[in-house]
Short mmCIF file of C-alpha atoms in Angstrom, two decimals:
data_model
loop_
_atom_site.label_atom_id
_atom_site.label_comp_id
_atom_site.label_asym_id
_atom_site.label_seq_id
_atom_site.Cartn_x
_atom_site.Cartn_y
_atom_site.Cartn_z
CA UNK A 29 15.34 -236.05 -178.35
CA UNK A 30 12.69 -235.44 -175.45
CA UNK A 31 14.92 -233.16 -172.91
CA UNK A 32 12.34 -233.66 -170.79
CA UNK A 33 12.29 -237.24 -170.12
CA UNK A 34 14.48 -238.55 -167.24
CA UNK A 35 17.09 -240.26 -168.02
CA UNK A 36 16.03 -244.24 -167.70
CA UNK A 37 18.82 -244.99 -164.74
CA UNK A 38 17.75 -242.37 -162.61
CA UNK A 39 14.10 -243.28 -162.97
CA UNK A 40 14.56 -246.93 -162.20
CA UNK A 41 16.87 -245.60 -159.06
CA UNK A 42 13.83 -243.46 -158.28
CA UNK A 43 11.21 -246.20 -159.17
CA UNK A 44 13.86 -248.66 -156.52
CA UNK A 45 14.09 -246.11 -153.69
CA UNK A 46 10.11 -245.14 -153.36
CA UNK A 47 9.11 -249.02 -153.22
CA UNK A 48 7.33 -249.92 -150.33
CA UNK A 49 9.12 -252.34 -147.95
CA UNK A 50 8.51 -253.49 -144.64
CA UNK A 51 9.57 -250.94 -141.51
CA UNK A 52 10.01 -253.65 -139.61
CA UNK A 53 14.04 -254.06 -140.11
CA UNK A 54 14.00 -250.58 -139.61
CA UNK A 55 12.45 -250.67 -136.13
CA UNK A 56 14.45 -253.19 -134.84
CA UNK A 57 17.33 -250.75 -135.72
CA UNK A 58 15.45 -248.11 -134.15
CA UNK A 59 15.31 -250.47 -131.07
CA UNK A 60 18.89 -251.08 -130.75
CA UNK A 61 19.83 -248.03 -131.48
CA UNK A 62 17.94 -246.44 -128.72
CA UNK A 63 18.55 -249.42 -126.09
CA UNK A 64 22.22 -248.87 -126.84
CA UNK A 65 22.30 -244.99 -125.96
CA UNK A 66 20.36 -245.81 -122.97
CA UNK A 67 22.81 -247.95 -121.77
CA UNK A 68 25.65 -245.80 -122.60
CA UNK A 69 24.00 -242.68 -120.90
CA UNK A 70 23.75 -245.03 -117.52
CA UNK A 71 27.61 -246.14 -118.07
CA UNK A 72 28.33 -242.61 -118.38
CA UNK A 73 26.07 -241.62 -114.88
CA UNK A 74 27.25 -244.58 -112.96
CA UNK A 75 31.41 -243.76 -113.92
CA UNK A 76 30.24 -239.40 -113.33
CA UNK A 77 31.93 -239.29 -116.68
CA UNK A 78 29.84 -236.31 -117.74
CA UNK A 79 31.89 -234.45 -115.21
CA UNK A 80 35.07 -235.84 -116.00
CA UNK A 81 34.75 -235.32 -119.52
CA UNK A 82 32.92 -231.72 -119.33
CA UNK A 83 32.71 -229.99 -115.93
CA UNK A 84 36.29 -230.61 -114.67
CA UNK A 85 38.22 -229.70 -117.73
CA UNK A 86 38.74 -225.70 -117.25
CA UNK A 87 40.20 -225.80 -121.22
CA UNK A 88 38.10 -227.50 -124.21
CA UNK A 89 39.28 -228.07 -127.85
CA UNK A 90 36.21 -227.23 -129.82
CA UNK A 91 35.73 -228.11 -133.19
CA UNK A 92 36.56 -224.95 -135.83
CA UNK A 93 33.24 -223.31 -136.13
CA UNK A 94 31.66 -224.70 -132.91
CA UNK A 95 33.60 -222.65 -130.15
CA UNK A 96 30.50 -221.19 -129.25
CA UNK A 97 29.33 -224.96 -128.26
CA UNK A 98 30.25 -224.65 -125.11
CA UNK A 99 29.37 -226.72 -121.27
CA UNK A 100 26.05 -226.16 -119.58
CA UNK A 101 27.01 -225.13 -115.41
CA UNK A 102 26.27 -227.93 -113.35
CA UNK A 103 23.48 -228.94 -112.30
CA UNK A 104 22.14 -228.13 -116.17
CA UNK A 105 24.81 -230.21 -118.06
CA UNK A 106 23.76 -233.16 -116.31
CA UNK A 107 19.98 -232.58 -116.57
CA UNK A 108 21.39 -232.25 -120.00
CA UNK A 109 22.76 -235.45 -120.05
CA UNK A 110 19.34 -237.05 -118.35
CA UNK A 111 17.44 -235.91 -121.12
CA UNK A 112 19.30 -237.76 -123.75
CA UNK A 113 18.96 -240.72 -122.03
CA UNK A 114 15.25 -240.13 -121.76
CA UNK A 115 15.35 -239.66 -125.40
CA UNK A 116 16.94 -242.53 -126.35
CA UNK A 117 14.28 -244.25 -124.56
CA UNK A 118 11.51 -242.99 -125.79
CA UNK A 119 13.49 -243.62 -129.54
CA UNK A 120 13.64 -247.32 -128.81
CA UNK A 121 10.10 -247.72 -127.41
CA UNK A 122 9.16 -245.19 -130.01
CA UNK A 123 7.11 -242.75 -128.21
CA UNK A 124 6.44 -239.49 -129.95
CA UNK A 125 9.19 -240.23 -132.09
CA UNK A 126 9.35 -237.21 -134.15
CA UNK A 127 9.96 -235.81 -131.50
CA UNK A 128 12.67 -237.23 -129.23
CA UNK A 129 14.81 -238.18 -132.59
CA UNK A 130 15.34 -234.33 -132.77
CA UNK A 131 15.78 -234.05 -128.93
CA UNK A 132 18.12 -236.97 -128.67
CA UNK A 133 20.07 -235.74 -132.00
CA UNK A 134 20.47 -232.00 -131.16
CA UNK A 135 21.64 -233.48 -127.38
CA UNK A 136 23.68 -235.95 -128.55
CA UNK A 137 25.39 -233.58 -130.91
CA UNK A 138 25.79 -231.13 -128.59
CA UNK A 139 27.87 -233.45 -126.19
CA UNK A 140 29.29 -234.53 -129.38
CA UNK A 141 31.16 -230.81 -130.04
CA UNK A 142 32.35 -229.97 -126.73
CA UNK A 143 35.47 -231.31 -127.24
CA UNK A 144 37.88 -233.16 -129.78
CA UNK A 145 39.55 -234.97 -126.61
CA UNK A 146 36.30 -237.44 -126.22
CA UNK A 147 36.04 -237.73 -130.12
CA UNK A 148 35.56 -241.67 -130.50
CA UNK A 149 34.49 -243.08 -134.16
CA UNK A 150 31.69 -244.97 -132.56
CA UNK A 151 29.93 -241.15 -131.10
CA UNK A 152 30.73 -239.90 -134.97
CA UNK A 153 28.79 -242.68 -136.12
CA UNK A 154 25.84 -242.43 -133.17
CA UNK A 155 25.51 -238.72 -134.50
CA UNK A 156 25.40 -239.73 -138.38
CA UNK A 157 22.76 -242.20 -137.43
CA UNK A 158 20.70 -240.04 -135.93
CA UNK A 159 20.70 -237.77 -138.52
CA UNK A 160 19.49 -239.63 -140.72
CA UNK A 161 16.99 -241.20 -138.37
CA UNK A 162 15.62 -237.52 -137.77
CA UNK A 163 13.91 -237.76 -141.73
CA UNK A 164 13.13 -241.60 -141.75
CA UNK A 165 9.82 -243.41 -140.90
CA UNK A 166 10.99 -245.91 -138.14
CA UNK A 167 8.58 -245.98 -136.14
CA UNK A 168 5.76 -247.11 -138.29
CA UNK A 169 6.17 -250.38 -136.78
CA UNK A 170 6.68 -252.19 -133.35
CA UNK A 171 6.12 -248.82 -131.49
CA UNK A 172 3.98 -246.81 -129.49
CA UNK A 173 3.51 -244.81 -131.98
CA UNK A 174 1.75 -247.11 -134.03
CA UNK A 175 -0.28 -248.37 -131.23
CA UNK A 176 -1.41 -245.38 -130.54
CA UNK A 177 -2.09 -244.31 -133.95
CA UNK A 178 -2.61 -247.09 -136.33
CA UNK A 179 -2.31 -246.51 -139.94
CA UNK A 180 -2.85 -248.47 -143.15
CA UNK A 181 -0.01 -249.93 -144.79
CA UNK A 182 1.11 -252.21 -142.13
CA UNK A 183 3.86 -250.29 -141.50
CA UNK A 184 5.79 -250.21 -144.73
CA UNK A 185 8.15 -248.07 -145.77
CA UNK A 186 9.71 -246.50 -148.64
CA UNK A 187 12.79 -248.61 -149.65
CA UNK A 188 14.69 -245.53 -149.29
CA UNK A 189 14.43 -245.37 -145.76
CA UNK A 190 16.31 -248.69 -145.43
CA UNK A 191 18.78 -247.70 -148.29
CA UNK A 192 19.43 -244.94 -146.33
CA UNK A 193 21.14 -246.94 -143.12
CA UNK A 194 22.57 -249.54 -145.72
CA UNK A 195 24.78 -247.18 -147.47
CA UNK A 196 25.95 -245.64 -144.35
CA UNK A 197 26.58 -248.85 -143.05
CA UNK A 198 28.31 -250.35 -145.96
CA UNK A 199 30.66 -246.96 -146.22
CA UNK A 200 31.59 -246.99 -142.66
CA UNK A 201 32.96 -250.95 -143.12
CA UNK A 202 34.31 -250.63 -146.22
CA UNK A 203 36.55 -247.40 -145.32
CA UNK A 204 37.39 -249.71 -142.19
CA UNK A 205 39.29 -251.85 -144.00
CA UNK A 206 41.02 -249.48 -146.23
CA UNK A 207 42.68 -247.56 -143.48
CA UNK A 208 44.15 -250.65 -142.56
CA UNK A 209 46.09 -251.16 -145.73
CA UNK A 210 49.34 -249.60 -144.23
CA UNK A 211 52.96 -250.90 -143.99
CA UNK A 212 52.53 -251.41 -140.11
CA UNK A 213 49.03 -253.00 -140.05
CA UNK A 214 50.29 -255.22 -143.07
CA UNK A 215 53.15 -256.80 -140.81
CA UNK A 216 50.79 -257.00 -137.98
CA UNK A 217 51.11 -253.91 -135.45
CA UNK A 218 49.93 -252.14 -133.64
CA UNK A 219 47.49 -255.33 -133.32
CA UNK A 220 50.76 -257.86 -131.63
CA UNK A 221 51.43 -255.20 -129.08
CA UNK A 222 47.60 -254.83 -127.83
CA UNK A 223 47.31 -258.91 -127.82
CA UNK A 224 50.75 -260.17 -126.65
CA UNK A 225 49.85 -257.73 -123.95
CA UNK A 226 46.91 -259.96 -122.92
CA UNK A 227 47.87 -262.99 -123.82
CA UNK A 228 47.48 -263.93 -119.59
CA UNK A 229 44.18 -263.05 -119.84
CA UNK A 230 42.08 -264.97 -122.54
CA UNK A 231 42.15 -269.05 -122.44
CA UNK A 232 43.88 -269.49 -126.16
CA UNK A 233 46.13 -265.88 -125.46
CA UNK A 234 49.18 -268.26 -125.83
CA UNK A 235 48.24 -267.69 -129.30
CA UNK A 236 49.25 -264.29 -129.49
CA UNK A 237 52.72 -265.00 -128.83
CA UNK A 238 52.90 -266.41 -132.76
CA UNK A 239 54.11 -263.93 -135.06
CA UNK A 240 51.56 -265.37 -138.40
CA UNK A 241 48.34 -265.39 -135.33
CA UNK A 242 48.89 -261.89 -134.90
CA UNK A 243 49.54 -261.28 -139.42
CA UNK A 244 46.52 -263.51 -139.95
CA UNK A 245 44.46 -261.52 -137.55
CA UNK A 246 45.41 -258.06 -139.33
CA UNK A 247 44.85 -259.81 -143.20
CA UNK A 248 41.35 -261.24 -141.84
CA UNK A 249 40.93 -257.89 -140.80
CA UNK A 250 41.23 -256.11 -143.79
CA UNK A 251 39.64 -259.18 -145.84
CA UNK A 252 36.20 -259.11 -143.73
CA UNK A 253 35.29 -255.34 -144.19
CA UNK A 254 36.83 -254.99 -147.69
CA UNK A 255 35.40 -258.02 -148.97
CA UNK A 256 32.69 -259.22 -146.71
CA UNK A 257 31.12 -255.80 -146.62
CA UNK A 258 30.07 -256.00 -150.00
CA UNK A 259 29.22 -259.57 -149.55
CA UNK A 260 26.41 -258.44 -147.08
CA UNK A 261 24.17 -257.27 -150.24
CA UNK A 262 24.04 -260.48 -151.93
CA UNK A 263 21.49 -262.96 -150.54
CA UNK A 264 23.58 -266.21 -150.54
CA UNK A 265 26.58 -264.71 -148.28
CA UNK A 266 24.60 -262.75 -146.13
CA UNK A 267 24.24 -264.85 -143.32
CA UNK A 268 27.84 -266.26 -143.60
CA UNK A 269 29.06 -263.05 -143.87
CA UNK A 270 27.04 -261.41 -140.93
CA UNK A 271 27.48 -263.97 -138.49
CA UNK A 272 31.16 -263.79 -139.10
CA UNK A 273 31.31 -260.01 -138.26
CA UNK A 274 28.97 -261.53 -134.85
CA UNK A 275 31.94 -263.05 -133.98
CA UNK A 276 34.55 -260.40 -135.10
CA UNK A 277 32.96 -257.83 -132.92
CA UNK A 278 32.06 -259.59 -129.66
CA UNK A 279 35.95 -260.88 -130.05
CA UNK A 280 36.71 -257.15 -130.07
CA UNK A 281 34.43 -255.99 -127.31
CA UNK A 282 36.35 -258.58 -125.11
CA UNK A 283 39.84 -257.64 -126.20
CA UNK A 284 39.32 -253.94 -126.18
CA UNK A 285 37.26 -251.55 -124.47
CA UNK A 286 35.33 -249.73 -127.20
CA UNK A 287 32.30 -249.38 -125.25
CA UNK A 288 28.68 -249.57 -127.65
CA UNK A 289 30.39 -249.95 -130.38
CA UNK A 290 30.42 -254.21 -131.46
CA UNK A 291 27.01 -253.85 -130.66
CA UNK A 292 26.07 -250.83 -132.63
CA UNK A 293 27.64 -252.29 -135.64
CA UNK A 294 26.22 -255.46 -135.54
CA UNK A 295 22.51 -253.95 -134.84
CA UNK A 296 23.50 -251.91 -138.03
CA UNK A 297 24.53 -254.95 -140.07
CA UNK A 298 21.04 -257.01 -139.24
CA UNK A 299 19.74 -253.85 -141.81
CA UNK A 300 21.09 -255.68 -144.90
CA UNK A 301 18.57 -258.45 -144.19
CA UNK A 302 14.93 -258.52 -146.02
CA UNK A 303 13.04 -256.12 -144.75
CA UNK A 304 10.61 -257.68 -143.16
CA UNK A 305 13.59 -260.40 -141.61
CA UNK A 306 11.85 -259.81 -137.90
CA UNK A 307 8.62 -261.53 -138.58
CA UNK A 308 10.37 -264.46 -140.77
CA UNK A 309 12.66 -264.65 -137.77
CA UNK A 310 10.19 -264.92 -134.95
CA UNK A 311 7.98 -267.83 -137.23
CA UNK A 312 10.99 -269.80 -138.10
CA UNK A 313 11.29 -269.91 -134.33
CA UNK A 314 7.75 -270.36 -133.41
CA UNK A 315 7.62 -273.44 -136.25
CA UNK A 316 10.87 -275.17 -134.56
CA UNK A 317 9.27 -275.16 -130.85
CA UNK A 318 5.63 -275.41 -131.19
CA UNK A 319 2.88 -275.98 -133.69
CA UNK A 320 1.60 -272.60 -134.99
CA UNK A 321 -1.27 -271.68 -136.31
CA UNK A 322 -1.12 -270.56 -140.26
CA UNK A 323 0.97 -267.52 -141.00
CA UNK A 324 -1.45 -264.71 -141.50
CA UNK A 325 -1.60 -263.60 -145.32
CA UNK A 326 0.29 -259.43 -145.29
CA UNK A 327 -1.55 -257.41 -147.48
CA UNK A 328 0.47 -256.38 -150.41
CA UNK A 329 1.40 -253.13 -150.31
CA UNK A 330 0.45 -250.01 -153.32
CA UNK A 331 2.86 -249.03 -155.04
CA UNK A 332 4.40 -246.14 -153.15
CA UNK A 333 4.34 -242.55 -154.37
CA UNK A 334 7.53 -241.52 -156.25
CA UNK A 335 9.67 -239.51 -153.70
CA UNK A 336 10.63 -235.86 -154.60
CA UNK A 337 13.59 -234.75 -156.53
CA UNK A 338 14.85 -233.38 -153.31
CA UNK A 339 14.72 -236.30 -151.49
CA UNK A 340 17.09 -238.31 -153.95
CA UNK A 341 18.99 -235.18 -154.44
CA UNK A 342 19.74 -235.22 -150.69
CA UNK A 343 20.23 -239.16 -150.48
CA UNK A 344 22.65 -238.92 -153.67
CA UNK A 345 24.37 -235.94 -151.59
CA UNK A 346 24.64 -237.42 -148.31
CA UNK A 347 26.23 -240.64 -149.50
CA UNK A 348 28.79 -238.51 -151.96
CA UNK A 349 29.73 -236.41 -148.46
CA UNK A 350 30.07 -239.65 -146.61
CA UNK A 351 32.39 -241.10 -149.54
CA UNK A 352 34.68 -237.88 -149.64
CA UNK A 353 34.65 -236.65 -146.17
CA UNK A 354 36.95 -240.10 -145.41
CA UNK A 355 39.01 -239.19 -148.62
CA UNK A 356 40.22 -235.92 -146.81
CA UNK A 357 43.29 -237.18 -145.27
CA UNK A 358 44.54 -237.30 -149.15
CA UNK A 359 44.98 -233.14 -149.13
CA UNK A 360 47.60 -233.64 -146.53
CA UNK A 361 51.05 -233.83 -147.60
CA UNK A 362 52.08 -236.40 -144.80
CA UNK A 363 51.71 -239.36 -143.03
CA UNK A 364 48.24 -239.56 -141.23
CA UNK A 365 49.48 -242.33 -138.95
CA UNK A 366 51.96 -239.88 -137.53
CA UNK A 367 50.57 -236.70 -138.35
CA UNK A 368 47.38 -237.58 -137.33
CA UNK A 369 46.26 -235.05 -140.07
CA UNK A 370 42.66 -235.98 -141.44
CA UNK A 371 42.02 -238.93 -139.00
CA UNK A 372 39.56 -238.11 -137.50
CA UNK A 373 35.64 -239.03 -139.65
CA UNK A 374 37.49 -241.15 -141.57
CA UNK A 375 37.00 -244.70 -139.90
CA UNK A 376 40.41 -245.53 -138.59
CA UNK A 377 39.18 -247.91 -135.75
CA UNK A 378 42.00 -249.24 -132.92
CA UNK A 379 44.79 -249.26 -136.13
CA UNK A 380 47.68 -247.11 -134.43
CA UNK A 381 49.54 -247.31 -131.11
CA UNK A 382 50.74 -243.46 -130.26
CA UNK A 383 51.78 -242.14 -126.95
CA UNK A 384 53.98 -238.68 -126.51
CA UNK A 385 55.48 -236.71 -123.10
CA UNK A 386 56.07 -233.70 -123.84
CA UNK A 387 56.19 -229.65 -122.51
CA UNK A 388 55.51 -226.29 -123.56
CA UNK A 389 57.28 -223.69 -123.32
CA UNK A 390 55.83 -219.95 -123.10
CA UNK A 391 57.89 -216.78 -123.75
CA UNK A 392 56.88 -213.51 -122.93
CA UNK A 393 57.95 -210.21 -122.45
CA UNK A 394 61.97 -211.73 -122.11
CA UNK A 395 60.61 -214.42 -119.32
CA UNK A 396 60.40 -217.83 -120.18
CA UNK A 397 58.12 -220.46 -118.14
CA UNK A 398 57.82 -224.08 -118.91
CA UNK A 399 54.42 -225.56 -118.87
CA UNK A 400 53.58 -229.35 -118.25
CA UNK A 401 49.84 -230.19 -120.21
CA UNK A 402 48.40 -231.27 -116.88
CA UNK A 403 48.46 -227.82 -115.36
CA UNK A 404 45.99 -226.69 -117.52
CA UNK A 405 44.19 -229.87 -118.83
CA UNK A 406 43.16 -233.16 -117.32
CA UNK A 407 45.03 -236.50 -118.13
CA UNK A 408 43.01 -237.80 -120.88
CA UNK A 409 42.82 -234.34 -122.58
CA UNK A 410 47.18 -233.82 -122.66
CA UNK A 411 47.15 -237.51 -123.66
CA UNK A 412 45.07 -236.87 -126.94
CA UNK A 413 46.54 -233.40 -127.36
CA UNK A 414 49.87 -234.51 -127.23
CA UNK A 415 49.59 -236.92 -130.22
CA UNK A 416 47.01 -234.17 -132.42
CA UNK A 417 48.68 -231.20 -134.30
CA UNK A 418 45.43 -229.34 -134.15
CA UNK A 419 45.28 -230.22 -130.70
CA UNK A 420 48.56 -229.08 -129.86
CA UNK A 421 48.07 -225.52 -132.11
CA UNK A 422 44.89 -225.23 -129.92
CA UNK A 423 46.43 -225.38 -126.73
CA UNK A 424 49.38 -223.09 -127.64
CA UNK A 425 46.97 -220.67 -128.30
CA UNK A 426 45.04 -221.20 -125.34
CA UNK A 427 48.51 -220.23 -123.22
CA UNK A 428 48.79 -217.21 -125.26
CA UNK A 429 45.80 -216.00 -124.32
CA UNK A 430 46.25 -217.29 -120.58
CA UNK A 431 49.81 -214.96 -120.70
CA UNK A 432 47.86 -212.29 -122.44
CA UNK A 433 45.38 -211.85 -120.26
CA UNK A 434 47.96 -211.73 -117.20
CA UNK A 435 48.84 -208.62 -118.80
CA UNK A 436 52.17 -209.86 -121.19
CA UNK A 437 52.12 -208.74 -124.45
CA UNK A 438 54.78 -210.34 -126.99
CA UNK A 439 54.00 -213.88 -126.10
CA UNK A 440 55.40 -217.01 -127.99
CA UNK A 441 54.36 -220.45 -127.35
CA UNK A 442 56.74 -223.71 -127.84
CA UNK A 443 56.54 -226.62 -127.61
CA UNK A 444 59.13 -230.41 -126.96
CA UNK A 445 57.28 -233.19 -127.85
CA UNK A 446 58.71 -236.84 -127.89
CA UNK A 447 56.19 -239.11 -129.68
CA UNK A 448 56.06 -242.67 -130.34
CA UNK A 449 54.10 -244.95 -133.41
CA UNK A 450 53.31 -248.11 -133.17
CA UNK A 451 56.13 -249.36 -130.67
CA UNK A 452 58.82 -247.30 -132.54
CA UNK A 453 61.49 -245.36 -130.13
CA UNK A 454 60.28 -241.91 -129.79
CA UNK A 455 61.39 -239.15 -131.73
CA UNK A 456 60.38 -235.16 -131.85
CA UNK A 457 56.94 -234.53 -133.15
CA UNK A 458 57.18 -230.94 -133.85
CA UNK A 459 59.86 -228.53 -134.39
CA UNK A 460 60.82 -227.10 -131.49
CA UNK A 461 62.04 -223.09 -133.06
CA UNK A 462 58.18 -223.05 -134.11
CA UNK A 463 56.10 -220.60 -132.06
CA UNK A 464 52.93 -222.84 -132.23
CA UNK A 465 50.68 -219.44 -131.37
CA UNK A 466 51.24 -217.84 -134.90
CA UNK A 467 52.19 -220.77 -136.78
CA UNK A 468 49.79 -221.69 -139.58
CA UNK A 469 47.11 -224.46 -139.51
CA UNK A 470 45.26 -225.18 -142.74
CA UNK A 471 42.44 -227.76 -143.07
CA UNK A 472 43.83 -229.02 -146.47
CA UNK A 473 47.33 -228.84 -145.80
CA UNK A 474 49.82 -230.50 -143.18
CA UNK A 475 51.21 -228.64 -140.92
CA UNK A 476 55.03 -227.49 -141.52
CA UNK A 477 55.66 -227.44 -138.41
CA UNK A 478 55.57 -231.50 -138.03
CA UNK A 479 58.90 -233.34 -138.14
CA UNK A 480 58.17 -236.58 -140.09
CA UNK A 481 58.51 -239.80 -139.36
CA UNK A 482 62.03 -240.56 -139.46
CA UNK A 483 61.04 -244.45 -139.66
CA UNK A 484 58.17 -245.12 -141.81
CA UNK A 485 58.51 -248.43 -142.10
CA UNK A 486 59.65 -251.41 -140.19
CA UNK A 487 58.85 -255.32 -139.26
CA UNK A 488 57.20 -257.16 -136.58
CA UNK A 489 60.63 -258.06 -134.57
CA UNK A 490 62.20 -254.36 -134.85
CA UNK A 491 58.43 -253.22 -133.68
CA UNK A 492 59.77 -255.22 -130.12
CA UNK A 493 62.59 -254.44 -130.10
CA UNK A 494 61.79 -250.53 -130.17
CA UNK A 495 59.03 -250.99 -127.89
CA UNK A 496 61.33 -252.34 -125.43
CA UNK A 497 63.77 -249.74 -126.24
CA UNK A 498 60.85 -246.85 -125.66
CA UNK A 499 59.72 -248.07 -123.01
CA UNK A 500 63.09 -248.34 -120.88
CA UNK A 501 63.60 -244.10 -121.83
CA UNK A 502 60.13 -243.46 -120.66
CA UNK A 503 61.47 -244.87 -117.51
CA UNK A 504 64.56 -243.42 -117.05
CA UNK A 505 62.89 -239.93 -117.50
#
């Protein structure tokens, strides 16, 4: 036996990957990509998010490892801010693209870490994206770049490049619809309480107001990303398939505001086409309104050099991180829909309904003050912490230090939390003899310090019923 022969399935996956391909499926994504953070850097100028979100928050939840990420002083967070939209332009038009995929990543990113209160799946996926974009060839094609500096080849690829956004892609819908295969989801909420709720305000809302609408709606769900996603790399569904999630998306863009995100997908989805889909495209139009001249004969491509053992090494890696990193939530002894423990980079898109009121309580030095989250934090920051363990542990410790640094020194921190799930009534969400400042918070293991849910599972009608019932406390508070 020859130990040093490769073994046949990993050469044929090499042999695969370093095929040359068109770029040109790859550009387009490049296109969209870039036009689509463009357009969400104006959204972001035109609503001054940048200093709702960053400059008038005087508390940020930082990521563990990143506290040292922290806010630019004005005016540099929004020049900041300019620049990524500049990059993002210059991605799409690609314009010195080596270089403004690293500016717009390391930007991106950076507004990425500032704080867990603007985490949104959508930004998780922008920065995954880009990463990858930072080490592929997309702008070989349909760019400046390649105006400016022609090359043989006619812009092709390695197969790898496009393997590399297609496995990313096809992980991020698949886990979709596996988060969705929970006892709430299954009997159709939190989905009937977002859509009864506009039910006024689409032409065929009446709709929503029948109970196997809103369960058909939740199955299809489930059914197009667990099963269609797979269906998008085999040729004869394709089209069905993708044209099907065109209409899945823009139907969510209207019902919810999830800002790039419909969009971003489908741009995403276009990548399980041919390769070279754009220029079969554009002639299958040109042949049905005009008479054009013969298509011009493409130069087959040489066989491409085999890529490096670190390259497939770091492909193989990178999809085995994106696989597990999802998986996480399975450390936690508890119930991420509650808990919240391991949601987040794992792909759980508009699937749970949770709202909480609660206060803190801080205890020093035998004085006790109560603390509402909105003296120290804006609105949308105590509305995500208030639902977040980590969040919540954060914050405690932040009013530790606040006490500590006004000079008390045995400080506790504690907290009364009423939380509601899904249109359930609400119920305590941590235990309230806990001093959150030195309790224990373990990546891999749920907090103790969570009460469970005391009603895991339930139907559509008592889902009404306790929404109704939560809703008339909240307003007798």
């Amino acid at each position: 036996m020859n130990m040093g022969m490769p073994d046949p399935l990993l050469s044929r996956i090499a042999t695969r990957l370093s095929t040359p391909v068109s770029g040109q499926s790859l550009a387009l994504f490049r296109i969209a990509l870039g036009g689509l953070l463009v357009w969400d850097c104006w959204r972001f100028i035109k609503y001054d998010r940048v200093w709702r979100y960053w400059v008038a928050p005087e508390f940020h939840f930082t990521y563990p490892g990143f506290g040292w990420v922290m806010p630019l002083p004005e005016p540099w967070i929004h020049i900041a801010w300019l620049l990524v939209g500049i990059s993002a332009f210059c991605v799409m038009i690609g314009f010195c693209y080596r270089l403004f995929i690293v500016v717009l990543t390391v930007g991106f990113g950076y507004f990425f870490l500032l704080d867990k209160a603007e985490y949104l799946n959508h930004f998780y996926l922008v920065v995954l994206y880009l990463v990858l974009m930072c080490f592929l060839p997309a702008h070989r094609t349909l760019s400046f770049d390649a105006w400016l500096f022609p090359r043989g080849g006619s812009g092709h690829i390695p197969y790898a490049a496009v393997f590399a956004i297609r496995a990313q892609t096809e992980i991020m819908l698949i886990f979709a619809g596996l988060v969705k295969l929970t006892p709430d989801w299954l009997v159709g909420e939190p989905l009937g309480l977002w859509l009864r709720e506009q039910a006024g305000e689409h032409p065929f809302g009446f709709l929503f107001q029948y109970d196997w609408i809103i369960i058909a709606g939740a199955w299809g769900t489930i059914v197009l990303h667990i099963v269609g996603a797979p269906l998008l790399l085999w040729r004869r569904t394709r089209l069905p398939v993708f044209l099907i999630y065109c209409v899945f998306h823009a139907a969510n863009s209207g019902f919810f505001n999830i800002g790039i995100f419909p969009w971003l997908t489908i741009a995403a989805t276009t990548i399980f086409f041919d390769p070279d889909w754009p220029r079969r495209f554009a002639w299958w139009l040109a042949d049905r309104f005009g008479q054009m001249p013969p298509r011009p004969s493409i130069p087959r491509p040489a066989a491409g050099q085999p890529l490096a053992r670190i390259v497939l090494l770091a492909l193989g890696l990178w999809v085995v991180v994106q696989v597990a990193v999802p998986l996480r939530s399975l450390a936690f002894d508890s119930d991420v829909r509650w808990s919240g423990e391991g949601h987040r980079f794992s792909w759980r898109m508009r699937i749970y309904d949770r709202s909480a009121e609660g206060t803190f309580h801080v205890v020093a030095d035998d004085r006790r003050w109560s603390v509402k989250p909105t003296d120290y934090l804006t609105g949308r920051q105590a509305e995500k912490m208030l639902v977040r363990p980590d969040m919540i542990h954060q914050f405690a410790g932040y009013l530790e230090s606040v006490w500590r640094k006004a000079g008390y020194t045995d400080v506790a921190v504690y907290a009364e939390i009423e939380k509601s799930l899904n249109g359930r009534p609400g119920q305590s969400f941590v235990d309230t003899a806990v001093d959150l400042a030195s309790a224990e918070l373990s990546p891999f293991a749920a907090a103790p310090w969570v009460v469970p849910l005391s009603e895991p599972v339930w139907g559509v009608a008592d889902n009404r019923a306790s929404e109704m019932a939560f809703g008339r406390a909240v307003g007798n508070q």
